[in-house]
Short mmCIF file of C-alpha atoms in Angstrom, two decimals:
data_model
loop_
_atom_site.label_atom_id
_atom_site.label_comp_id
_atom_site.label_asym_id
_atom_site.label_seq_id
_atom_site.Cartn_x
_atom_site.Cartn_y
_atom_site.Cartn_z
CA MET A 1 193.42 -24.61 -31.70
CA SER A 2 196.74 -23.67 -30.14
CA ARG A 3 199.70 -25.61 -31.54
CA ASP A 4 202.05 -24.50 -28.73
CA ILE A 5 203.03 -27.01 -26.06
CA LEU A 6 205.51 -27.04 -23.19
CA LEU A 7 207.26 -30.28 -22.17
CA ILE A 8 208.72 -30.40 -18.66
CA THR A 9 211.11 -33.24 -17.94
CA ASN A 10 213.95 -34.07 -15.59
CA TYR A 11 215.80 -35.95 -18.37
CA PHE A 12 216.63 -34.90 -21.93
CA PRO A 13 219.46 -35.45 -24.47
CA PRO A 14 222.41 -35.18 -24.64
CA GLU A 15 221.72 -37.38 -21.61
CA LYS A 16 221.39 -41.05 -22.52
CA GLY A 17 218.90 -43.67 -21.41
CA ALA A 18 215.25 -44.62 -21.72
CA ALA A 19 213.82 -41.44 -20.14
CA PRO A 20 215.81 -38.91 -22.27
CA ASN A 21 215.14 -40.96 -25.42
CA ARG A 22 211.41 -41.14 -24.66
CA MET A 23 211.05 -37.38 -24.19
CA HIS A 24 213.19 -36.57 -27.23
CA THR A 25 211.05 -38.91 -29.36
CA LEU A 26 207.89 -37.22 -28.10
CA ALA A 27 209.26 -33.72 -28.79
CA SER A 28 210.46 -34.73 -32.25
CA ASN A 29 207.12 -36.23 -33.27
CA LEU A 30 205.10 -33.33 -31.85
CA THR A 31 207.25 -31.01 -33.97
CA LYS A 32 206.57 -33.17 -37.04
CA ALA A 33 202.85 -32.92 -36.19
CA ASN A 34 203.19 -29.11 -36.50
CA TYR A 35 203.31 -28.32 -32.79
CA ASN A 36 205.51 -25.47 -31.61
CA VAL A 37 207.42 -27.36 -28.92
CA HIS A 38 209.22 -25.88 -25.92
CA VAL A 39 211.15 -28.19 -23.59
CA VAL A 40 212.16 -27.26 -20.04
CA CYS A 41 214.81 -29.51 -18.47
CA PRO A 42 217.85 -29.28 -16.18
CA MET A 43 221.40 -28.83 -17.38
CA PRO A 44 222.43 -32.30 -18.62
CA ASN A 45 223.89 -34.35 -15.74
CA TYR A 46 222.32 -37.85 -15.86
CA PRO A 47 223.39 -40.52 -14.95
CA LYS A 48 226.81 -39.47 -13.60
CA GLY A 49 225.50 -36.62 -11.45
CA ALA A 50 227.84 -34.00 -12.95
CA ILE A 51 227.05 -31.20 -15.42
CA PHE A 52 228.13 -32.15 -18.95
CA LYS A 53 231.05 -30.39 -20.60
CA GLY A 54 229.95 -27.21 -22.35
CA PHE A 55 227.10 -26.57 -19.90
CA GLU A 56 229.12 -25.91 -16.73
CA GLY A 57 228.55 -22.62 -14.94
CA SER A 58 225.30 -21.81 -16.74
CA VAL A 59 222.18 -20.74 -14.84
CA TYR A 60 219.97 -20.69 -17.94
CA LYS A 61 220.64 -21.81 -21.49
CA LYS A 62 218.23 -21.55 -24.44
CA ASP A 63 218.83 -23.47 -27.67
CA SER A 64 216.86 -23.93 -30.87
CA GLU A 65 216.99 -27.55 -32.03
CA THR A 66 215.14 -29.57 -34.64
CA VAL A 67 212.76 -30.87 -31.94
CA GLY A 68 211.91 -27.38 -30.67
CA THR A 69 213.19 -24.72 -28.28
CA ILE A 70 215.09 -26.17 -25.33
CA HIS A 71 215.25 -24.23 -22.05
CA ARG A 72 217.92 -25.69 -19.77
CA LEU A 73 217.78 -24.60 -16.14
CA TRP A 74 220.30 -24.68 -13.30
CA LEU A 75 220.34 -27.48 -10.77
CA TRP A 76 222.74 -28.84 -8.20
CA PRO A 77 223.59 -32.24 -9.71
CA SER A 78 224.10 -35.41 -7.71
CA ASN A 79 223.75 -39.17 -8.06
CA SER A 80 224.69 -39.71 -4.43
CA GLU A 81 223.41 -42.76 -2.58
CA ASN A 82 222.52 -40.39 0.26
CA LYS A 83 218.74 -39.79 0.07
CA PHE A 84 218.99 -36.29 1.56
CA VAL A 85 221.59 -35.22 -0.99
CA ARG A 86 219.46 -36.57 -3.86
CA LEU A 87 216.44 -34.73 -2.44
CA LEU A 88 218.38 -31.43 -2.42
CA SER A 89 219.32 -32.00 -6.06
CA MET A 90 215.67 -32.50 -7.05
CA ILE A 91 214.57 -29.45 -5.03
CA SER A 92 217.23 -27.31 -6.73
CA PHE A 93 215.64 -27.99 -10.12
CA SER A 94 212.19 -27.36 -8.64
CA VAL A 95 213.40 -23.91 -7.53
CA SER A 96 214.67 -23.17 -11.06
CA LEU A 97 211.39 -24.43 -12.50
CA THR A 98 209.44 -22.10 -10.19
CA LEU A 99 211.48 -19.12 -11.40
CA PHE A 100 210.85 -20.17 -15.01
CA PHE A 101 207.08 -20.12 -14.48
CA LEU A 102 207.24 -16.76 -12.69
CA PHE A 103 209.41 -14.91 -15.20
CA LYS A 104 208.89 -16.64 -18.58
CA ARG A 105 205.79 -16.80 -20.73
CA SER A 106 204.83 -20.37 -21.55
CA PRO A 107 202.23 -22.20 -23.70
CA LYS A 108 198.73 -22.95 -22.41
CA LYS A 109 199.23 -26.71 -22.78
CA VAL A 110 201.85 -28.31 -20.55
CA PHE A 111 203.07 -31.91 -20.78
CA ILE A 112 204.68 -32.90 -17.47
CA GLN A 113 206.95 -35.89 -16.93
CA TYR A 114 205.98 -37.13 -13.45
CA SER A 115 208.80 -38.44 -11.36
CA PRO A 116 210.78 -37.24 -9.64
CA VAL A 117 207.82 -36.36 -7.42
CA PHE A 118 209.09 -32.90 -6.42
CA VAL A 119 209.65 -31.89 -10.04
CA GLY A 120 206.25 -33.19 -11.12
CA PHE A 121 204.52 -31.49 -8.20
CA THR A 122 206.23 -28.15 -8.89
CA ALA A 123 205.25 -28.27 -12.57
CA VAL A 124 201.64 -29.23 -11.84
CA PHE A 125 201.27 -26.63 -9.07
CA TRP A 126 202.46 -23.65 -11.12
CA SER A 127 200.72 -24.67 -14.33
CA TRP A 128 197.51 -25.15 -12.28
CA LEU A 129 197.96 -21.74 -10.64
CA PHE A 130 198.41 -20.09 -14.06
CA GLY A 131 195.37 -21.90 -15.52
CA LYS A 132 197.14 -24.08 -18.07
CA LYS A 133 195.95 -27.40 -19.53
CA ARG A 134 197.95 -30.10 -17.76
CA ILE A 135 198.93 -33.47 -19.25
CA LEU A 136 200.71 -35.70 -16.73
CA ASN A 137 202.97 -38.46 -18.03
CA VAL A 138 203.29 -41.12 -15.29
CA SER A 139 206.17 -43.48 -16.04
CA ASP A 140 206.82 -44.66 -12.47
CA LEU A 141 204.51 -44.93 -9.49
CA TRP A 142 206.45 -42.86 -6.98
CA PRO A 143 206.46 -43.00 -4.02
CA LEU A 144 205.18 -46.62 -4.25
CA ALA A 145 208.10 -47.68 -6.45
CA GLY A 146 210.56 -46.27 -3.89
CA LEU A 147 208.85 -48.28 -1.16
CA GLU A 148 209.03 -51.51 -3.21
CA MET A 149 212.73 -50.96 -3.99
CA GLY A 150 213.53 -50.34 -0.33
CA LEU A 151 214.54 -46.71 -0.98
CA LEU A 152 211.66 -45.29 1.09
CA LYS A 153 209.91 -46.26 4.31
CA LYS A 154 206.41 -45.38 5.46
CA GLY A 155 206.32 -42.35 7.72
CA LEU A 156 205.86 -38.59 7.54
CA TYR A 157 208.07 -38.12 4.46
CA TYR A 158 206.26 -40.92 2.62
CA THR A 159 202.87 -39.44 3.57
CA ILE A 160 203.92 -36.06 2.15
CA LEU A 161 205.00 -37.70 -1.10
CA GLU A 162 201.65 -39.51 -1.34
CA TRP A 163 199.82 -36.20 -0.86
CA MET A 164 201.90 -34.61 -3.63
CA GLU A 165 201.15 -37.61 -5.87
CA ARG A 166 197.39 -37.28 -5.35
CA PHE A 167 197.58 -33.52 -5.96
CA CYS A 168 199.30 -34.10 -9.31
CA TYR A 169 196.71 -36.67 -10.37
CA LYS A 170 193.68 -34.62 -9.32
CA LYS A 171 194.91 -31.35 -10.82
CA SER A 172 195.69 -32.80 -14.27
CA HIS A 173 193.35 -32.72 -17.28
CA LEU A 174 194.76 -35.93 -18.81
CA ILE A 175 196.98 -38.63 -17.29
CA ILE A 176 199.17 -40.75 -19.53
CA GLY A 177 200.26 -44.04 -18.00
CA GLN A 178 202.90 -46.29 -19.49
CA SER A 179 201.36 -49.53 -18.28
CA GLU A 180 197.93 -50.89 -17.43
CA GLU A 181 199.12 -51.26 -13.83
CA ILE A 182 199.88 -47.54 -13.63
CA LEU A 183 196.43 -46.64 -14.93
CA THR A 184 194.80 -49.03 -12.44
CA HIS A 185 196.70 -47.40 -9.57
CA VAL A 186 195.93 -43.85 -10.69
CA ASN A 187 192.25 -44.68 -11.15
CA THR A 188 191.98 -45.45 -7.41
CA LYS A 189 193.12 -41.92 -6.54
CA CYS A 190 191.30 -39.61 -8.98
CA ASN A 191 188.68 -39.29 -11.72
CA THR A 192 191.01 -37.73 -14.30
CA PRO A 193 190.77 -39.16 -17.85
CA LEU A 194 193.42 -41.83 -18.50
CA PHE A 195 195.42 -42.78 -21.61
CA LEU A 196 197.70 -45.80 -22.12
CA TYR A 197 200.93 -44.72 -23.83
CA ARG A 198 203.67 -47.34 -23.77
CA ASN A 199 207.39 -46.61 -24.17
CA ILE A 200 207.45 -47.79 -27.78
CA PRO A 201 210.57 -46.60 -29.65
CA ASP A 202 210.39 -44.80 -32.98
CA PHE A 203 213.03 -46.17 -35.35
CA ASN A 204 213.02 -48.22 -38.53
CA PRO A 205 213.42 -51.89 -37.62
CA PRO A 206 216.54 -53.44 -39.16
CA ALA A 207 216.33 -56.28 -41.65
CA ILE A 208 216.94 -59.61 -39.93
CA THR A 209 219.41 -62.00 -41.48
CA GLU A 210 218.83 -65.33 -39.79
CA THR A 211 222.03 -67.32 -39.32
CA SER A 212 222.57 -70.62 -37.60
CA VAL A 213 223.25 -70.10 -33.90
CA GLU A 214 226.60 -71.28 -32.64
CA LYS A 215 228.04 -71.60 -29.18
CA PRO A 216 228.79 -69.68 -27.10
CA ILE A 217 225.24 -68.44 -26.67
CA THR A 218 225.41 -64.71 -25.92
CA LEU A 219 223.20 -62.60 -23.66
CA VAL A 220 223.42 -58.81 -23.73
CA TYR A 221 222.30 -56.02 -21.41
CA ALA A 222 222.43 -52.36 -22.45
CA GLY A 223 221.26 -49.45 -20.33
CA LEU A 224 221.53 -47.91 -16.89
CA LEU A 225 223.78 -49.83 -14.51
CA GLY A 226 221.81 -48.95 -11.40
CA VAL A 227 220.69 -50.48 -8.14
CA ALA A 228 217.20 -51.18 -9.51
CA GLN A 229 218.63 -53.25 -12.38
CA GLY A 230 220.86 -55.27 -10.05
CA LEU A 231 223.43 -56.37 -12.64
CA ALA A 232 226.22 -56.54 -10.04
CA GLU A 233 224.18 -58.95 -7.92
CA VAL A 234 223.34 -61.09 -10.97
CA CYS A 235 227.02 -61.32 -11.90
CA LYS A 236 227.92 -62.28 -8.34
CA LYS A 237 225.24 -64.94 -7.81
CA ILE A 238 224.95 -66.63 -11.21
CA GLU A 239 227.47 -69.12 -12.54
CA LEU A 240 227.45 -69.03 -16.31
CA PRO A 241 228.19 -72.32 -18.12
CA LYS A 242 231.18 -72.34 -20.46
CA PHE A 243 228.83 -72.13 -23.48
CA VAL A 244 227.06 -68.94 -22.27
CA GLU A 245 228.39 -65.35 -22.19
CA LEU A 246 226.94 -62.17 -20.69
CA HIS A 247 227.89 -58.85 -22.31
CA MET A 248 227.00 -55.46 -20.79
CA TYR A 249 226.90 -51.88 -22.10
CA GLY A 250 226.03 -48.69 -20.26
CA ALA A 251 226.88 -46.46 -17.32
CA GLY A 252 225.54 -45.71 -13.86
CA PRO A 253 226.05 -46.17 -10.12
CA GLU A 254 227.17 -49.82 -10.42
CA GLU A 255 229.52 -49.15 -13.35
CA GLU A 256 232.72 -49.34 -11.28
CA ILE A 257 231.70 -52.58 -9.57
CA ILE A 258 230.74 -54.21 -12.87
CA SER A 259 233.89 -53.07 -14.65
CA LYS A 260 235.99 -54.91 -12.03
CA ILE A 261 234.16 -58.26 -12.26
CA ASN A 262 236.72 -60.90 -13.11
CA LYS A 263 234.80 -63.76 -14.69
CA LYS A 264 235.87 -65.21 -18.01
CA ASN A 265 232.45 -65.23 -19.67
CA ILE A 266 231.22 -61.86 -18.35
CA CYS A 267 232.28 -58.83 -20.40
CA TYR A 268 231.68 -55.13 -19.76
CA HIS A 269 232.12 -52.93 -22.84
CA GLY A 270 231.43 -49.44 -21.48
CA GLU A 271 229.00 -46.96 -23.01
CA ILE A 272 228.43 -46.37 -26.74
CA GLU A 273 226.12 -44.14 -28.79
CA ARG A 274 222.58 -45.38 -29.39
CA ALA A 275 222.86 -45.68 -33.20
CA GLU A 276 226.03 -47.74 -32.87
CA LEU A 277 224.50 -49.71 -30.01
CA HIS A 278 221.56 -50.84 -32.17
CA LYS A 279 223.97 -52.29 -34.72
CA THR A 280 226.09 -53.89 -32.02
CA LEU A 281 223.16 -55.53 -30.22
CA GLN A 282 222.11 -57.44 -33.32
CA GLN A 283 225.16 -59.69 -33.07
CA TYR A 284 223.91 -61.18 -29.78
CA ASP A 285 221.42 -64.00 -29.27
CA ILE A 286 219.30 -62.88 -26.30
CA ALA A 287 218.57 -59.52 -24.65
CA PHE A 288 218.64 -59.62 -20.86
CA ILE A 289 216.17 -57.43 -18.92
CA PRO A 290 216.54 -57.63 -15.11
CA LEU A 291 215.14 -55.76 -12.12
CA THR A 292 216.19 -56.36 -8.53
CA ASN A 293 212.55 -56.48 -7.39
CA ARG A 294 209.17 -56.51 -9.08
CA ILE A 295 208.11 -52.85 -9.28
CA TYR A 296 204.37 -52.37 -9.68
CA GLY A 297 203.60 -50.38 -12.81
CA SER A 298 207.06 -50.77 -14.34
CA VAL A 299 207.48 -52.10 -17.88
CA PRO A 300 211.10 -51.43 -18.96
CA SER A 301 211.25 -49.72 -22.35
CA LYS A 302 214.06 -52.12 -23.27
CA LEU A 303 211.39 -54.75 -23.87
CA PHE A 304 209.98 -52.80 -26.81
CA GLU A 305 213.37 -51.64 -28.13
CA TYR A 306 215.18 -55.00 -28.04
CA THR A 307 212.33 -56.96 -29.62
CA ARG A 308 211.99 -54.38 -32.39
CA LEU A 309 215.65 -55.13 -33.16
CA GLY A 310 214.67 -58.82 -33.36
CA LEU A 311 216.21 -59.96 -30.08
CA PRO A 312 214.26 -62.45 -27.97
CA VAL A 313 214.35 -61.42 -24.31
CA ALA A 314 215.23 -63.16 -21.08
CA TYR A 315 212.86 -61.16 -18.90
CA PHE A 316 213.85 -61.23 -15.22
CA ALA A 317 211.80 -58.27 -14.01
CA GLY A 318 208.28 -59.49 -13.21
CA GLY A 319 204.93 -57.76 -13.49
CA GLU A 320 203.11 -56.60 -16.59
CA GLY A 321 206.22 -56.81 -18.76
CA GLY A 322 206.47 -60.54 -18.10
CA THR A 323 202.83 -60.95 -19.15
CA LEU A 324 203.57 -59.10 -22.42
CA VAL A 325 206.55 -61.39 -23.08
CA GLU A 326 204.39 -64.48 -22.62
CA THR A 327 201.33 -63.14 -24.47
CA HIS A 328 203.26 -62.08 -27.58
CA ARG A 329 205.85 -64.89 -27.41
CA LEU A 330 208.84 -62.56 -27.26
CA GLY A 331 211.13 -64.76 -25.17
CA TRP A 332 211.40 -66.21 -21.67
CA ASN A 333 209.68 -64.84 -18.57
CA ILE A 334 211.73 -65.80 -15.50
CA PRO A 335 210.26 -65.09 -12.03
CA VAL A 336 211.78 -61.87 -10.70
CA SER A 337 214.35 -62.20 -7.88
CA ASP A 338 214.29 -66.02 -8.25
CA PHE A 339 217.99 -66.64 -8.81
CA ASN A 340 217.50 -70.40 -8.71
CA ALA A 341 215.06 -70.15 -11.61
CA PHE A 342 217.43 -67.89 -13.53
CA GLN A 343 220.36 -70.21 -12.87
CA LYS A 344 218.27 -73.14 -14.17
CA PHE A 345 217.34 -71.16 -17.30
CA ILE A 346 220.99 -70.28 -18.00
CA SER A 347 222.25 -73.80 -17.33
CA GLU A 348 219.66 -75.39 -19.64
CA LEU A 349 220.04 -72.93 -22.53
CA SER A 350 220.59 -74.64 -25.85
CA ILE A 351 220.55 -73.85 -29.54
CA LEU A 352 217.33 -75.86 -29.83
CA GLU A 353 215.74 -73.69 -27.11
CA LEU A 354 216.85 -70.53 -28.91
CA GLU A 355 215.12 -71.67 -32.09
CA ARG A 356 211.75 -71.42 -30.30
CA PHE A 357 212.09 -67.64 -30.57
CA GLY A 358 213.69 -66.89 -33.92
CA LYS A 359 214.78 -63.28 -34.40
CA GLU A 360 212.58 -62.67 -37.43
CA LYS A 361 209.47 -64.00 -35.67
CA VAL A 362 210.19 -61.97 -32.54
CA GLN A 363 210.60 -58.80 -34.58
CA GLU A 364 207.38 -59.43 -36.52
CA LYS A 365 205.41 -59.95 -33.32
CA ALA A 366 206.90 -56.83 -31.71
CA ILE A 367 206.14 -54.61 -34.72
CA ASP A 368 202.60 -55.94 -34.91
CA ALA A 369 201.88 -55.57 -31.18
CA PHE A 370 203.61 -52.23 -30.51
CA ASN A 371 203.01 -49.60 -33.19
CA PHE A 372 204.43 -46.19 -32.29
CA GLN A 373 202.65 -44.14 -34.96
CA LYS A 374 199.17 -45.48 -34.19
CA GLN A 375 199.73 -44.80 -30.50
CA PHE A 376 201.12 -41.30 -31.16
CA ASP A 377 198.21 -40.35 -33.45
CA LYS A 378 195.74 -41.28 -30.69
CA LEU A 379 197.74 -39.19 -28.22
CA THR A 380 197.78 -36.06 -30.39
CA LYS A 381 194.02 -36.42 -30.89
CA ALA A 382 193.50 -36.56 -27.12
CA VAL A 383 195.83 -33.55 -26.57
CA SER A 384 194.11 -31.50 -29.28
CA GLU A 385 190.73 -32.02 -27.63
CA LEU A 386 191.83 -30.49 -24.31
#
């Protein structure tokens, strides 16, 4: 059995966020499982849309790291709100990826992070053409997610994206979906074997020291400050009572807007490293997880990360994630986009209400329900059988 595997992803550290963390965790654990891991990714540029210091001017950069061999390829970076500009950026990496397949030898097993669509399609096409075993990791249902967020409209371009989506599904040997909704959607378009692999983080859960809650009650958000998360709109529409504070960490397209919000009980703290962030988050009472609209198939990885830290969640994102919150009693599930319901929740928050979801109980339930190692062992078994 070959122990060589190639991971293709649009996001990888030193970039920060759920997607880079997820792929780094996968690469690290595959290496620990005695796989010889190669990662192909663009020059780091996410989420600011500019090449990181130390990588500027490079067309190709190869590094040996503890998680494997990292091949970084050129792209034209952009986080522009202009759809055409963003498309050109994605295509630029697809061109580099094509050249990689044509001129570099690569393992027979290829793990492909699907989305962006053009990157996923390019990786599937060339690995199919060269007869490799293809594992497709579907974390977002593009182009459907773009339609639901209002970023795409039905028409010729959307039809092309749907064709590329079906091609990727049909030409894969195994499809990994990060929610039951994703697997249900994929199952309507192909007969490829499916595997549920949630975005469960891999870190030792901290010991919880329960202390009596005092006012003000603190909510915290940490992650991408993007249009899909809608933090700027939340801050604008919601009036926080004097006994409730909202604290935010992260970077992204809405960073400048959020940093200029002038409300006494809303605080933006910028971006900090993940290890420090985990320690910082534990001082807060509730983790806030919003999405502007309910996105079919989406279960934000923050749900698994925050609850593993022991934070109950105020889940304002809808869909399968809300069902998980209710089923495992991890916090409050507030109807997505219903600002009246969220305002009511905030206004009626109390120390007594917080005690319904004690940190120690939340952490216990999260650890019991979402076990990274068990999930990973099942994945490696499925990959080894290809």
